[in-house]
Amino acid sequence: MTDSRHALIIANDRYTDQGLKKLRAPAQDAAALEKVLHDPQIGDFEVEVVHNASADVMRRRIQGFFNERRRADTLLLHFSCHGLKSESGELYFAASDTEPPLLAATAVPSQFVRSCMSVTRAGRTVLFLDCCYGGAFSRGSSSVRASGDVNVLESFAEDEPVSGRGWAVITASDSMEYAFEGNQLADDSSAPRPSVFTHAVVEGLETGEADLDADGKVSLDDLYEFVYRQVREQNPHQTPKKAAELHGELHLAHSRRGRIKIAADASPPTLQTALKSDDVLTRQGAVLELEKRLQHTELPLAEGARQHLEEVARNDIQQIAVMASDALGKIRLAPSPDHLDFGVIPKGSAPHKQSVTMHGPPLARHCVAQPKQSWLRVDPTGSGLEVHVDTATEGRLSGDIVLKGVADETVIHVEAEVTPAQGPAPEPDLDRRDDTQKPVVIQTPPRPGKPPVITDHRERTRQPSPSRRAPALAGAALALAVASIGTLVLAMQRAVAALMDRGDAGVYGNVEDNVREHGALLPLTVCLITGAVALVVGAVARHDVGTRREHYTRQAASSTHTLTSIAKGLAIPALVLAVLAGIAYLVGSPHW
């Protein structure tokens, strides 16, 4: 981010007034939000936290936060506290010394915050309100009347923003809804846990899942949509709201979710013209040329070919679309292995490492690795990745490394068991005696929108794996296609011999007798049958891979596509020639 970015987090969870419940979430929320906003790889904000401050300190910090800013600045103010409503319906933010009967003197009015936002010189201002309105008081407390609603957004959207500047407000809830902490409101006896709203904000920014359009940036709209879905899923009675007056799009954070983007070099005009030709063979030739360019070491050139192939796969006839899809399948991410088991590691020992090789052309090896757990570290190598496991955390560790390329993403699963440094070694489990020598979990590529399919290799030994079905069918299709070519050649040889005999017989000859004598019709019939069966078996194999992708490894799926493509390339010409030969025999034999 090139502009100056500042954040102020106000978190109040303890109150001197007995009528205000102690909140569990604010302190933990403030720490989590500060971390993700300050991270230069995510938010890159300068962050200040004000915890359990008095009303006077809160007002000073808020006004100071908005003062002396520049047009290029982006400001983010976050409240995590009780939201209080006066008898007239005005919204106040509770400070540690707030007395509900004296809100104007001991709390911070929303009008004050709105005034500071409206006069600041900062170009963009964002306000997050994680407050529970009307649910802030102990049951039976008579210190506050809860009649009537307080519309939170109206408290901030009444004034027009200063010309050329923008603002946005996102609230955890509105009117008389409660902002939940976990599944309930405050509870003094419970352990701290994050609020639903702020937890969703932190999770969306930290994981990058809030980057809904996967463009590498988390916009305000992206974050709101993500938070809204997360909050409503956990608490249907809580509804986040948003109001904004912005010029252009506001990006709150970098995203670790976006795929790699490569500036593509355009394909030659002659190739683009061939892709639009009415002649099928011309378009097939163009696809073959794009497949060659897809393997190129110059990534912009290969990326340009990939984009053209994706368009062909979407829009062309099935025969050519399948060719394009097969070519694109060769640049899918293919880490080997896609599961790492570090076994038993003593706590505090030097970090252990294992290597992962990336297969395929340069475009398939060009990816970003994102460890999902803090105890994982990934370093690039000449042939792929080097995965390190930190041994500081004791216990069974299980985590993922997400690999993201230009066209797809995949996951490398990592497991380890960190034992006490001086403790006795764990007793071996006889049922798992062999598992310490090789990975115990095998992960197949996940289907889009579905979690990875994980199976225990011991279970695999007890029942046959279906992952070999499609490659076996593809191999059978190829064998049938080769047989079709062989029988076609044999039929042609016998047909030529029959025609030569017919020529020697002169006017008394009969081509039908010569064809039957040399047995040319039988191999021709076999060619037609084997060619047709090869196409059917190949189609079944490809359909099985497409509909049950979770049952196949990436290598099995790739080999299936390759074998069926070769089988189709052999069977179709054989069938065409056999049909033409059959038609020629039926039409010409009466005249010979």
Short mmCIF file of C-alpha atoms in Angstrom, two decimals, residues 110-385:
data_model
loop_
_atom_site.label_atom_id
_atom_site.label_comp_id
_atom_site.label_asym_id
_atom_site.label_seq_id
_atom_site.Cartn_x
_atom_site.Cartn_y
_atom_site.Cartn_z
CA SER A 110 -21.72 9.12 18.33
CA GLN A 111 -22.19 12.77 17.32
CA PHE A 112 -18.67 13.50 18.54
CA VAL A 113 -17.18 10.67 16.47
CA ARG A 114 -19.21 11.72 13.43
CA SER A 115 -18.00 15.30 13.79
CA CYS A 116 -14.36 14.18 13.90
CA MET A 117 -14.89 12.04 10.80
CA SER A 118 -16.53 14.88 8.86
CA VAL A 119 -13.77 17.45 9.43
CA THR A 120 -10.69 15.26 9.01
CA ARG A 121 -8.48 15.90 6.00
CA ALA A 122 -7.91 12.17 5.50
CA GLY A 123 -9.09 10.91 2.14
CA ARG A 124 -10.78 7.75 3.43
CA THR A 125 -12.25 6.89 6.82
CA VAL A 126 -13.65 3.52 7.90
CA LEU A 127 -15.51 2.90 11.15
CA PHE A 128 -16.12 -0.57 12.62
CA LEU A 129 -18.64 -0.80 15.47
CA ASP A 130 -18.63 -4.06 17.42
CA CYS A 131 -21.08 -3.03 20.12
CA CYS A 132 -24.19 -4.59 21.60
CA TYR A 133 -27.06 -2.13 21.67
CA GLY A 134 -29.63 -2.46 24.42
CA GLY A 135 -28.07 -5.75 25.57
CA ALA A 136 -25.37 -4.00 27.52
CA PHE A 137 -27.00 -4.10 30.91
CA SER A 138 -27.58 -6.72 33.57
CA ARG A 139 -30.99 -8.32 33.70
CA GLY A 140 -33.31 -6.42 35.91
CA SER A 141 -31.17 -3.30 35.87
CA SER A 142 -33.26 -0.16 36.04
CA SER A 143 -30.42 2.20 35.21
CA VAL A 144 -31.32 2.32 31.52
CA ARG A 145 -34.60 2.20 29.69
CA ALA A 146 -34.54 -0.08 26.63
CA SER A 147 -37.63 1.21 24.86
CA GLY A 148 -37.34 2.38 21.30
CA ASP A 149 -34.73 1.61 18.69
CA VAL A 150 -31.42 3.24 17.98
CA ASN A 151 -30.54 3.10 14.31
CA VAL A 152 -26.76 2.97 14.33
CA LEU A 153 -26.16 3.80 10.68
CA GLU A 154 -28.42 6.85 10.85
CA SER A 155 -26.21 8.13 13.65
CA PHE A 156 -23.35 8.41 11.15
CA ALA A 157 -25.01 8.91 7.77
CA GLU A 158 -26.89 12.15 8.45
CA ASP A 159 -24.14 14.52 7.33
CA GLU A 160 -22.74 14.67 3.82
CA PRO A 161 -19.02 13.93 3.71
CA VAL A 162 -16.53 16.69 2.94
CA SER A 163 -16.21 17.09 -0.82
CA GLY A 164 -13.65 14.72 -2.30
CA ARG A 165 -13.46 12.52 0.79
CA GLY A 166 -15.11 9.24 1.59
CA TRP A 167 -16.30 7.35 4.62
CA ALA A 168 -17.78 3.98 5.47
CA VAL A 169 -19.38 2.45 8.55
CA ILE A 170 -19.79 -1.28 9.21
CA THR A 171 -21.66 -2.36 12.34
CA ALA A 172 -21.86 -5.72 14.05
CA SER A 173 -25.61 -5.20 14.48
CA ASP A 174 -28.22 -2.48 14.20
CA SER A 175 -31.27 -1.22 16.04
CA MET A 176 -31.91 -3.37 19.13
CA GLU A 177 -30.06 -6.45 17.94
CA TYR A 178 -27.30 -7.80 20.12
CA ALA A 179 -23.66 -8.14 19.10
CA PHE A 180 -22.86 -11.64 20.26
CA GLU A 181 -19.69 -12.91 21.89
CA GLY A 182 -19.62 -16.54 20.83
CA ASN A 183 -23.18 -17.84 21.23
CA GLN A 184 -24.26 -15.40 23.91
CA LEU A 185 -23.68 -11.96 25.38
CA ALA A 186 -21.47 -11.25 28.40
CA ASP A 187 -20.71 -13.90 31.00
CA ASP A 188 -18.23 -13.11 33.78
CA SER A 189 -17.47 -16.74 34.51
CA SER A 190 -16.57 -17.76 30.99
CA ALA A 191 -13.13 -17.75 29.46
CA PRO A 192 -12.35 -15.00 26.93
CA ARG A 193 -13.44 -15.66 23.39
CA PRO A 194 -13.61 -13.37 20.37
CA SER A 195 -16.82 -11.72 19.30
CA VAL A 196 -18.51 -13.13 16.23
CA PHE A 197 -18.13 -9.89 14.27
CA THR A 198 -14.50 -9.03 14.99
CA HIS A 199 -13.46 -12.67 14.70
CA ALA A 200 -14.95 -12.71 11.19
CA VAL A 201 -13.08 -9.49 10.30
CA VAL A 202 -9.78 -10.91 11.54
CA GLU A 203 -10.32 -14.29 9.88
CA GLY A 204 -11.27 -12.76 6.55
CA LEU A 205 -8.18 -10.52 6.49
CA GLU A 206 -5.73 -13.03 7.93
CA THR A 207 -6.64 -15.96 5.69
CA GLY A 208 -7.48 -13.88 2.64
CA GLU A 209 -10.89 -15.58 2.39
CA ALA A 210 -12.51 -12.14 2.36
CA ASP A 211 -10.92 -11.59 -1.05
CA LEU A 212 -14.07 -12.86 -2.74
CA ASP A 213 -13.01 -12.01 -6.30
CA ALA A 214 -9.49 -13.42 -5.77
CA ASP A 215 -7.83 -10.30 -7.18
CA GLY A 216 -5.17 -10.18 -4.46
CA LYS A 217 -6.83 -7.34 -2.51
CA VAL A 218 -9.57 -7.20 0.13
CA SER A 219 -11.92 -4.36 -0.67
CA LEU A 220 -14.42 -2.88 1.76
CA ASP A 221 -17.25 -4.56 -0.14
CA ASP A 222 -15.43 -7.90 -0.11
CA LEU A 223 -14.90 -7.71 3.64
CA TYR A 224 -18.49 -6.72 4.39
CA GLU A 225 -19.93 -9.57 2.29
CA PHE A 226 -17.61 -12.08 3.96
CA VAL A 227 -18.36 -10.80 7.48
CA TYR A 228 -22.09 -10.69 6.81
CA ARG A 229 -22.17 -14.35 5.75
CA GLN A 230 -19.96 -15.49 8.63
CA VAL A 231 -21.96 -13.64 11.29
CA ARG A 232 -25.36 -14.71 9.95
CA GLU A 233 -24.21 -18.31 9.74
CA GLN A 234 -23.24 -18.36 13.42
CA ASN A 235 -26.03 -16.13 14.76
CA PRO A 236 -29.07 -15.63 12.51
CA HIS A 237 -30.41 -13.00 14.92
CA GLN A 238 -27.42 -10.71 14.37
CA THR A 239 -27.28 -8.69 11.16
CA PRO A 240 -24.21 -6.62 10.24
CA LYS A 241 -24.99 -3.41 8.36
CA LYS A 242 -23.01 -1.09 6.12
CA ALA A 243 -23.27 2.51 4.96
CA ALA A 244 -20.70 4.20 2.73
CA GLU A 245 -20.05 7.30 0.65
CA LEU A 246 -16.87 6.50 -1.27
CA HIS A 247 -15.26 7.67 -4.47
CA GLY A 248 -13.71 4.60 -6.08
CA GLU A 249 -12.94 1.30 -4.45
CA LEU A 250 -11.32 1.11 -1.02
CA HIS A 251 -8.84 -1.72 -0.48
CA LEU A 252 -8.35 -2.48 3.19
CA ALA A 253 -5.68 -5.19 2.90
CA HIS A 254 -3.54 -7.34 0.72
CA SER A 255 -4.87 -10.84 0.19
CA ARG A 256 -2.93 -14.08 0.45
CA ARG A 257 -5.67 -15.81 -1.49
CA GLY A 258 -5.37 -14.34 -4.95
CA ARG A 259 -3.80 -16.46 -7.63
CA ILE A 260 -0.67 -15.42 -9.44
CA LYS A 261 -1.27 -12.99 -12.24
CA ILE A 262 1.15 -12.83 -15.16
CA ALA A 263 1.04 -10.13 -17.82
CA ALA A 264 0.33 -12.19 -20.92
CA ASP A 265 2.00 -11.71 -24.29
CA ALA A 266 -0.54 -11.75 -27.09
CA SER A 267 -0.35 -14.65 -29.52
CA PRO A 268 0.65 -13.85 -33.12
CA PRO A 269 -2.17 -12.42 -35.26
CA THR A 270 -1.95 -15.35 -37.67
CA LEU A 271 -2.57 -17.75 -34.78
CA GLN A 272 -5.51 -15.72 -33.51
CA THR A 273 -6.95 -15.71 -37.04
CA ALA A 274 -6.57 -19.49 -37.24
CA LEU A 275 -8.50 -19.87 -33.98
CA LYS A 276 -11.44 -18.05 -35.59
CA SER A 277 -11.33 -20.00 -38.85
CA ASP A 278 -14.42 -21.81 -40.09
CA ASP A 279 -12.24 -24.79 -40.98
CA VAL A 280 -12.09 -27.35 -38.15
CA LEU A 281 -8.65 -28.64 -39.12
CA THR A 282 -7.25 -25.12 -39.09
CA ARG A 283 -8.55 -24.54 -35.58
CA GLN A 284 -7.14 -27.91 -34.47
CA GLY A 285 -3.75 -26.89 -35.80
CA ALA A 286 -4.00 -23.59 -33.91
CA VAL A 287 -4.74 -25.46 -30.66
CA LEU A 288 -1.70 -27.69 -31.20
CA GLU A 289 0.46 -24.60 -31.70
CA LEU A 290 -0.95 -23.04 -28.51
CA GLU A 291 -0.13 -26.25 -26.64
CA LYS A 292 3.49 -25.90 -27.74
CA ARG A 293 3.58 -22.27 -26.62
CA LEU A 294 2.07 -23.35 -23.29
CA GLN A 295 5.31 -25.23 -22.54
CA HIS A 296 7.50 -22.20 -23.19
CA THR A 297 10.04 -21.03 -20.60
CA GLU A 298 8.96 -17.41 -21.11
CA LEU A 299 6.00 -17.16 -18.75
CA PRO A 300 4.20 -14.20 -20.41
CA LEU A 301 4.20 -16.11 -23.71
CA ALA A 302 2.93 -19.28 -22.02
CA GLU A 303 0.27 -17.29 -20.13
CA GLY A 304 -1.00 -15.78 -23.38
CA ALA A 305 -1.37 -19.29 -24.81
CA ARG A 306 -3.18 -20.44 -21.65
CA GLN A 307 -5.74 -17.65 -21.88
CA HIS A 308 -6.48 -18.47 -25.54
CA LEU A 309 -6.83 -22.18 -24.71
CA GLU A 310 -9.28 -21.41 -21.91
CA GLU A 311 -11.41 -19.42 -24.35
CA VAL A 312 -11.33 -22.30 -26.85
CA ALA A 313 -12.24 -24.81 -24.13
CA ARG A 314 -15.31 -22.71 -23.25
CA ASN A 315 -16.57 -21.76 -26.69
CA ASP A 316 -15.47 -24.18 -29.43
CA ILE A 317 -17.08 -27.44 -30.54
CA GLN A 318 -16.62 -30.44 -28.29
CA GLN A 319 -13.82 -32.06 -30.29
CA ILE A 320 -11.62 -28.94 -30.22
CA ALA A 321 -12.70 -27.94 -26.70
CA VAL A 322 -11.52 -31.32 -25.43
CA MET A 323 -8.14 -30.79 -27.11
CA ALA A 324 -7.80 -27.42 -25.38
CA SER A 325 -8.85 -28.87 -22.01
CA ASP A 326 -6.31 -31.66 -22.34
CA ALA A 327 -3.58 -29.12 -23.04
CA LEU A 328 -4.61 -27.03 -20.02
CA GLY A 329 -4.53 -30.13 -17.83
CA LYS A 330 -0.77 -30.33 -18.35
CA ILE A 331 -0.14 -27.07 -16.47
CA ARG A 332 -2.09 -27.95 -13.34
CA LEU A 333 -0.07 -27.83 -10.12
CA ALA A 334 1.49 -31.23 -9.47
CA PRO A 335 3.53 -31.33 -6.23
CA SER A 336 5.22 -34.60 -5.35
CA PRO A 337 4.62 -35.69 -2.71
CA ASP A 338 1.43 -33.88 -1.77
CA HIS A 339 1.59 -35.25 1.78
CA LEU A 340 4.50 -34.96 4.21
CA ASP A 341 4.75 -36.91 7.46
CA PHE A 342 7.70 -35.86 9.63
CA GLY A 343 6.99 -38.60 12.16
CA VAL A 344 8.06 -38.16 15.79
CA ILE A 345 10.26 -35.11 16.51
CA PRO A 346 11.75 -34.16 19.94
CA LYS A 347 10.58 -30.78 21.20
CA GLY A 348 13.15 -28.04 20.81
CA SER A 349 15.23 -29.90 18.24
CA ALA A 350 16.47 -28.20 15.11
CA PRO A 351 13.68 -27.57 12.58
CA HIS A 352 13.18 -30.58 10.35
CA LYS A 353 12.76 -30.25 6.62
CA GLN A 354 11.52 -32.24 3.62
CA SER A 355 11.53 -31.46 -0.08
CA VAL A 356 8.64 -31.25 -2.52
CA THR A 357 9.21 -31.42 -6.27
CA MET A 358 7.02 -29.44 -8.65
CA HIS A 359 6.37 -31.23 -11.93
CA GLY A 360 5.23 -29.97 -15.29
CA PRO A 361 6.22 -27.10 -17.59
CA PRO A 362 7.45 -23.76 -16.22
CA LEU A 363 3.94 -22.31 -16.02
CA ALA A 364 2.83 -25.25 -13.83
CA ARG A 365 5.83 -24.81 -11.51
CA HIS A 366 5.25 -21.09 -11.07
CA CYS A 367 3.20 -20.79 -7.88
CA VAL A 368 2.98 -19.24 -4.42
CA ALA A 369 3.09 -21.40 -1.29
CA GLN A 370 1.02 -20.23 1.69
CA PRO A 371 1.45 -22.10 5.00
CA LYS A 372 -1.78 -22.09 7.00
CA GLN A 373 -0.10 -22.75 10.36
CA SER A 374 2.60 -20.74 12.14
CA TRP A 375 4.78 -23.81 12.74
CA LEU A 376 5.19 -24.34 8.99
CA ARG A 377 7.78 -22.57 6.85
CA VAL A 378 8.35 -22.92 3.12
CA ASP A 379 11.45 -22.00 1.15
CA PRO A 380 11.74 -22.18 -2.65
CA THR A 381 14.34 -24.47 -4.24
CA GLY A 382 15.50 -25.05 -7.78
CA SER A 383 13.14 -27.98 -8.27
CA GLY A 384 10.26 -27.01 -6.00
CA LEU A 385 9.86 -26.33 -2.27
#
